[in-house]
Every structure is written in structure tokens, then in C-alpha cells.
Short mmCIF file of C-alpha atoms in Angstrom, two decimals:
data_model
loop_
_atom_site.label_atom_id
_atom_site.label_comp_id
_atom_site.label_asym_id
_atom_site.label_seq_id
_atom_site.Cartn_x
_atom_site.Cartn_y
_atom_site.Cartn_z
CA MET A 1 -27.71 -42.75 -50.28
CA GLN A 2 -30.28 -41.36 -47.88
CA SER A 3 -30.42 -38.74 -45.40
CA LYS A 4 -29.40 -39.14 -42.05
CA PRO A 5 -31.24 -36.36 -40.14
CA VAL A 6 -30.45 -37.09 -36.31
CA THR A 7 -26.57 -37.13 -37.19
CA THR A 8 -26.94 -34.23 -39.27
CA ALA A 9 -28.48 -32.37 -36.25
CA LEU A 10 -26.06 -33.53 -33.74
CA ARG A 11 -23.49 -32.29 -36.12
CA ALA A 12 -25.25 -28.85 -36.04
CA ALA A 13 -25.66 -28.89 -32.12
CA LEU A 14 -22.15 -30.05 -32.00
CA SER A 15 -20.81 -27.38 -33.86
CA PHE A 16 -22.71 -24.78 -31.43
CA ALA A 17 -21.34 -26.37 -28.38
CA ARG A 18 -17.52 -26.49 -30.03
CA ASP A 19 -18.25 -22.57 -30.83
CA GLN A 20 -20.01 -21.39 -27.51
CA PRO A 21 -18.36 -23.31 -24.64
CA GLY A 22 -20.72 -23.54 -21.85
CA ARG A 23 -23.96 -22.63 -23.79
CA CYS A 24 -25.18 -26.03 -25.10
CA ASP A 25 -27.43 -28.10 -22.95
CA GLU A 26 -25.62 -31.62 -22.44
CA ARG A 27 -28.89 -33.22 -22.52
CA THR A 28 -29.43 -31.96 -26.16
CA ILE A 29 -26.24 -33.81 -27.23
CA GLU A 30 -26.67 -36.81 -25.29
CA SER A 31 -30.12 -37.33 -26.78
CA LEU A 32 -28.95 -36.65 -30.19
CA LEU A 33 -25.79 -38.94 -29.90
CA TRP A 34 -28.00 -41.66 -28.89
CA GLY A 35 -30.30 -41.10 -32.02
CA ALA A 36 -27.29 -40.84 -34.26
CA LEU A 37 -25.81 -43.98 -32.85
CA ARG A 38 -29.11 -45.72 -33.63
CA GLU A 39 -29.27 -44.32 -37.17
CA SER A 40 -25.92 -44.69 -38.34
CA PRO A 41 -24.11 -48.12 -37.77
CA ASP A 42 -20.72 -46.84 -38.92
CA LEU A 43 -20.80 -44.06 -36.33
CA ALA A 44 -21.45 -46.46 -33.65
CA ALA A 45 -18.55 -48.68 -34.77
CA ALA A 46 -16.35 -45.67 -35.00
CA LEU A 47 -17.31 -44.47 -31.34
CA THR A 48 -17.61 -47.72 -29.85
CA GLY A 49 -16.08 -50.47 -31.87
CA HIS A 50 -19.35 -52.11 -32.25
CA ARG A 51 -22.10 -51.75 -35.20
CA ASP A 52 -24.79 -53.84 -33.86
CA LEU A 53 -25.52 -52.53 -30.23
CA ASP A 54 -29.07 -51.38 -28.92
CA PHE A 55 -28.13 -47.98 -27.51
CA ARG A 56 -30.54 -46.84 -24.55
CA LEU A 57 -30.32 -43.17 -22.94
CA GLY A 58 -31.07 -42.01 -19.63
CA MET A 59 -31.29 -45.33 -17.72
CA HIS A 60 -31.19 -44.85 -14.18
CA ASP A 61 -27.72 -45.45 -12.61
CA TYR A 62 -25.90 -45.73 -15.65
CA ALA A 63 -24.18 -43.35 -18.17
CA ASP A 64 -25.97 -41.01 -20.48
CA VAL A 65 -25.90 -43.54 -23.33
CA VAL A 66 -25.48 -47.38 -22.84
CA GLY A 67 -24.89 -49.71 -25.76
CA PHE A 68 -26.24 -53.26 -24.79
CA ARG A 69 -25.74 -56.68 -26.70
CA ALA A 70 -28.48 -56.64 -29.50
CA GLY A 71 -31.83 -58.18 -27.79
CA THR A 72 -30.45 -57.72 -23.98
CA ALA A 73 -30.52 -54.83 -21.50
CA GLU A 74 -27.95 -56.84 -19.04
CA ASP A 75 -25.04 -56.88 -20.87
CA ALA A 76 -23.49 -53.39 -21.35
CA ILE A 77 -20.98 -53.24 -24.04
CA ALA A 78 -20.15 -49.60 -24.17
CA VAL A 79 -20.94 -47.03 -21.51
CA ILE A 80 -20.90 -43.33 -22.85
CA GLU A 81 -20.66 -40.12 -20.86
CA VAL A 82 -21.19 -36.76 -22.31
CA LYS A 83 -19.73 -33.92 -20.27
CA LEU A 84 -19.58 -30.18 -21.77
CA GLN A 85 -19.65 -28.36 -18.40
CA ALA A 86 -17.01 -30.43 -16.38
CA ALA A 87 -19.14 -31.40 -13.75
CA PHE A 88 -18.27 -34.54 -12.38
CA HIS A 89 -20.06 -35.55 -9.32
CA TRP A 90 -19.69 -37.14 -5.82
CA ARG A 91 -22.64 -37.28 -3.59
CA LYS A 92 -20.80 -36.77 -0.70
CA PRO A 93 -16.78 -36.32 0.00
CA SER A 94 -16.52 -40.22 1.21
CA ASP A 95 -18.55 -41.56 -1.44
CA LYS A 96 -17.05 -42.78 -4.87
CA SER A 97 -17.32 -40.85 -7.99
CA GLN A 98 -20.06 -40.61 -10.68
CA LEU A 99 -17.75 -42.41 -13.20
CA ASP A 100 -16.87 -44.78 -10.78
CA ALA A 101 -20.47 -46.37 -10.26
CA TYR A 102 -21.23 -46.37 -13.69
CA ALA A 103 -17.93 -48.25 -14.33
CA GLU A 104 -18.97 -50.46 -11.26
CA ARG A 105 -22.05 -51.26 -12.93
CA SER A 106 -20.38 -52.44 -16.03
CA PRO A 107 -17.25 -53.81 -15.02
CA THR A 108 -16.43 -55.34 -18.79
CA ALA A 109 -17.71 -52.54 -20.88
CA SER A 110 -15.74 -50.02 -22.89
CA LEU A 111 -16.03 -46.49 -21.15
CA ILE A 112 -16.36 -43.82 -23.32
CA LEU A 113 -16.00 -40.15 -22.11
CA VAL A 114 -17.11 -37.76 -25.06
CA ALA A 115 -16.06 -34.43 -23.47
CA SER A 116 -15.25 -30.54 -24.05
CA ASP A 117 -11.49 -29.51 -23.38
CA LYS A 118 -12.66 -27.89 -20.35
CA SER A 119 -14.04 -31.06 -18.54
CA ILE A 120 -11.29 -33.33 -20.29
CA ALA A 121 -8.98 -30.94 -17.99
CA LYS A 122 -11.20 -31.21 -15.12
CA PHE A 123 -11.13 -35.07 -15.30
CA HIS A 124 -7.37 -35.25 -15.54
CA GLU A 125 -7.36 -32.81 -12.60
CA ARG A 126 -9.62 -34.49 -10.10
CA GLY A 127 -9.75 -38.19 -11.55
CA THR A 128 -12.08 -40.87 -10.11
CA GLY A 129 -12.28 -42.45 -6.80
CA LYS A 130 -13.32 -42.36 -2.93
CA TYR A 131 -10.93 -40.43 -1.40
CA HIS A 132 -10.14 -41.35 2.49
CA LEU A 133 -8.50 -39.25 5.14
CA ASP A 134 -5.39 -40.98 4.85
CA GLY A 135 -5.03 -40.28 1.19
CA ARG A 136 -6.25 -43.57 -0.22
CA ARG A 137 -8.93 -44.14 -2.82
CA GLU A 138 -11.12 -46.71 -3.89
CA PHE A 139 -12.91 -47.66 -6.85
CA GLU A 140 -10.50 -46.34 -9.39
CA SER A 141 -11.93 -46.31 -13.11
CA TYR A 142 -9.79 -43.42 -13.99
CA ASP A 143 -7.35 -45.54 -16.67
CA ARG A 144 -10.67 -47.23 -18.00
CA TRP A 145 -12.02 -43.81 -18.70
CA ASN A 146 -8.92 -42.46 -19.77
CA ALA A 147 -8.47 -44.87 -22.37
CA ASN A 148 -11.31 -43.73 -24.52
CA ILE A 149 -11.49 -39.87 -24.32
CA VAL A 150 -13.15 -38.28 -27.37
CA PRO A 151 -12.80 -34.96 -27.50
CA LEU A 152 -15.44 -32.76 -29.20
CA ASP A 153 -13.34 -32.18 -32.02
CA LYS A 154 -12.89 -35.71 -32.71
CA LEU A 155 -16.61 -36.37 -32.29
CA TYR A 156 -17.33 -34.04 -34.87
CA GLU A 157 -14.60 -35.46 -37.48
CA MET A 158 -16.37 -38.68 -36.75
CA LEU A 159 -19.62 -37.03 -37.92
CA ASP A 160 -18.37 -35.54 -40.78
CA ALA A 161 -16.94 -38.79 -42.17
CA GLU A 162 -20.32 -40.52 -41.45
CA LEU A 163 -21.85 -37.79 -43.49
CA ASP A 164 -19.53 -37.72 -46.25
CA GLY A 165 -21.72 -38.08 -49.13
CA VAL A 166 -24.69 -38.10 -47.70
CA PRO A 167 -27.34 -35.33 -49.20
CA PRO A 168 -27.59 -32.05 -47.38
CA ASP A 169 -30.44 -31.85 -44.93
CA ALA A 170 -31.20 -28.27 -44.29
CA SER A 171 -33.91 -28.85 -42.05
CA ALA A 172 -32.02 -30.95 -39.80
CA GLU A 173 -29.13 -28.73 -39.48
CA ALA A 174 -31.59 -26.00 -38.68
CA ILE A 175 -33.12 -28.21 -36.09
CA GLY A 176 -29.61 -29.24 -34.47
CA ARG A 177 -28.72 -25.30 -34.23
CA ILE A 178 -32.06 -24.44 -32.72
CA VAL A 179 -32.29 -27.26 -29.81
CA ALA A 180 -28.86 -26.55 -29.21
CA ARG A 181 -29.34 -22.87 -28.25
CA GLN A 182 -32.29 -24.01 -26.01
CA ARG A 183 -30.97 -24.42 -22.10
CA VAL A 184 -33.46 -26.57 -20.19
#
């Protein structure tokens, strides 16, 4: 069995993120997750339910990582948002939330929230949606995101399962620990 350096680096970085809440840069985990999903089809299947997606990172007006049907960039199948710091954004109070905007762009995609315990609590506390003065809300995607919340501990377990039987890669472990500690 061949090594999986990006998946190994993600596990090391995720270990740091779990042990040192608030000290790991979200973009590090996003980037390593993107690489690990491309490197490890079984991890992609465990997280998204699909092995054969083309994953893209950092697309304008989409979530952190988006999985498209192979060969296209139009049919989002899985939309993954990573939240380590609990920062859910609204452009202005009367606007829809960041998560609702992502959901609206991908109406049939699975919405997956990979998040720290703190971020999960904030998600449940604040929800999603556009707030009106009379208390109404629009663009509600809460239920779609809530159906696929992946706590960091669960992602770590997925990574452990993916790396079971893979030869250790000390260099990838070291790189994962180093980049996790870098605040951009």
C-alpha cells in the first residue's frame, strides 16, 4: 500500500486543531482537506458519499471545498464548509447568511459542515437565514447543513480509518504539525 502524504498531513494538522482550539488556521485545514479528498477516494466516499468527484478549493461564492461531477464545474454534488473559529458571516443584518448563499448556489448538493465543537454550538445558536424586523427568516438552509455536520473528532476517525495499514510517513506528519501552527 502506498503512502498518502496529504491525508497524513491533514490528520496531524487536525490533531493540533483539536488539541489547541482557536490556534489552527482554517485555511490550512481547508487546503489539506481538499488535497486529501483528491488523494483518497475512500475518504471522499466516507465524507460525501461519492468516490468520483472533482474537488475544487476556494471557488468564488462557493464554500471552502466543492465536489463536482467528474469533468464538470457546473453540477455541485457536495459542498463542504470548514469552521474552526465559529465565524458565520452575514454581509449585513438584512442579508442572507454565508451558509444560505452557498446552499442557494447548489440547491441539490449535499451540504457538509466540518466544524469544531464551538462552531457547531454557534451554528445551532444562530442558525442560518435572513432576519426581518417582524421575526421572519428567509433562505433557510439550516436543516440541509444540520443533516451533515462532521465534528473534528469524527473527521479524525475517518482519517484514521483511511490511513489504517498505510506505511507511516514521518515527513508528512511533521509538515502537517508545522503548517497547523502557522497563523496566516
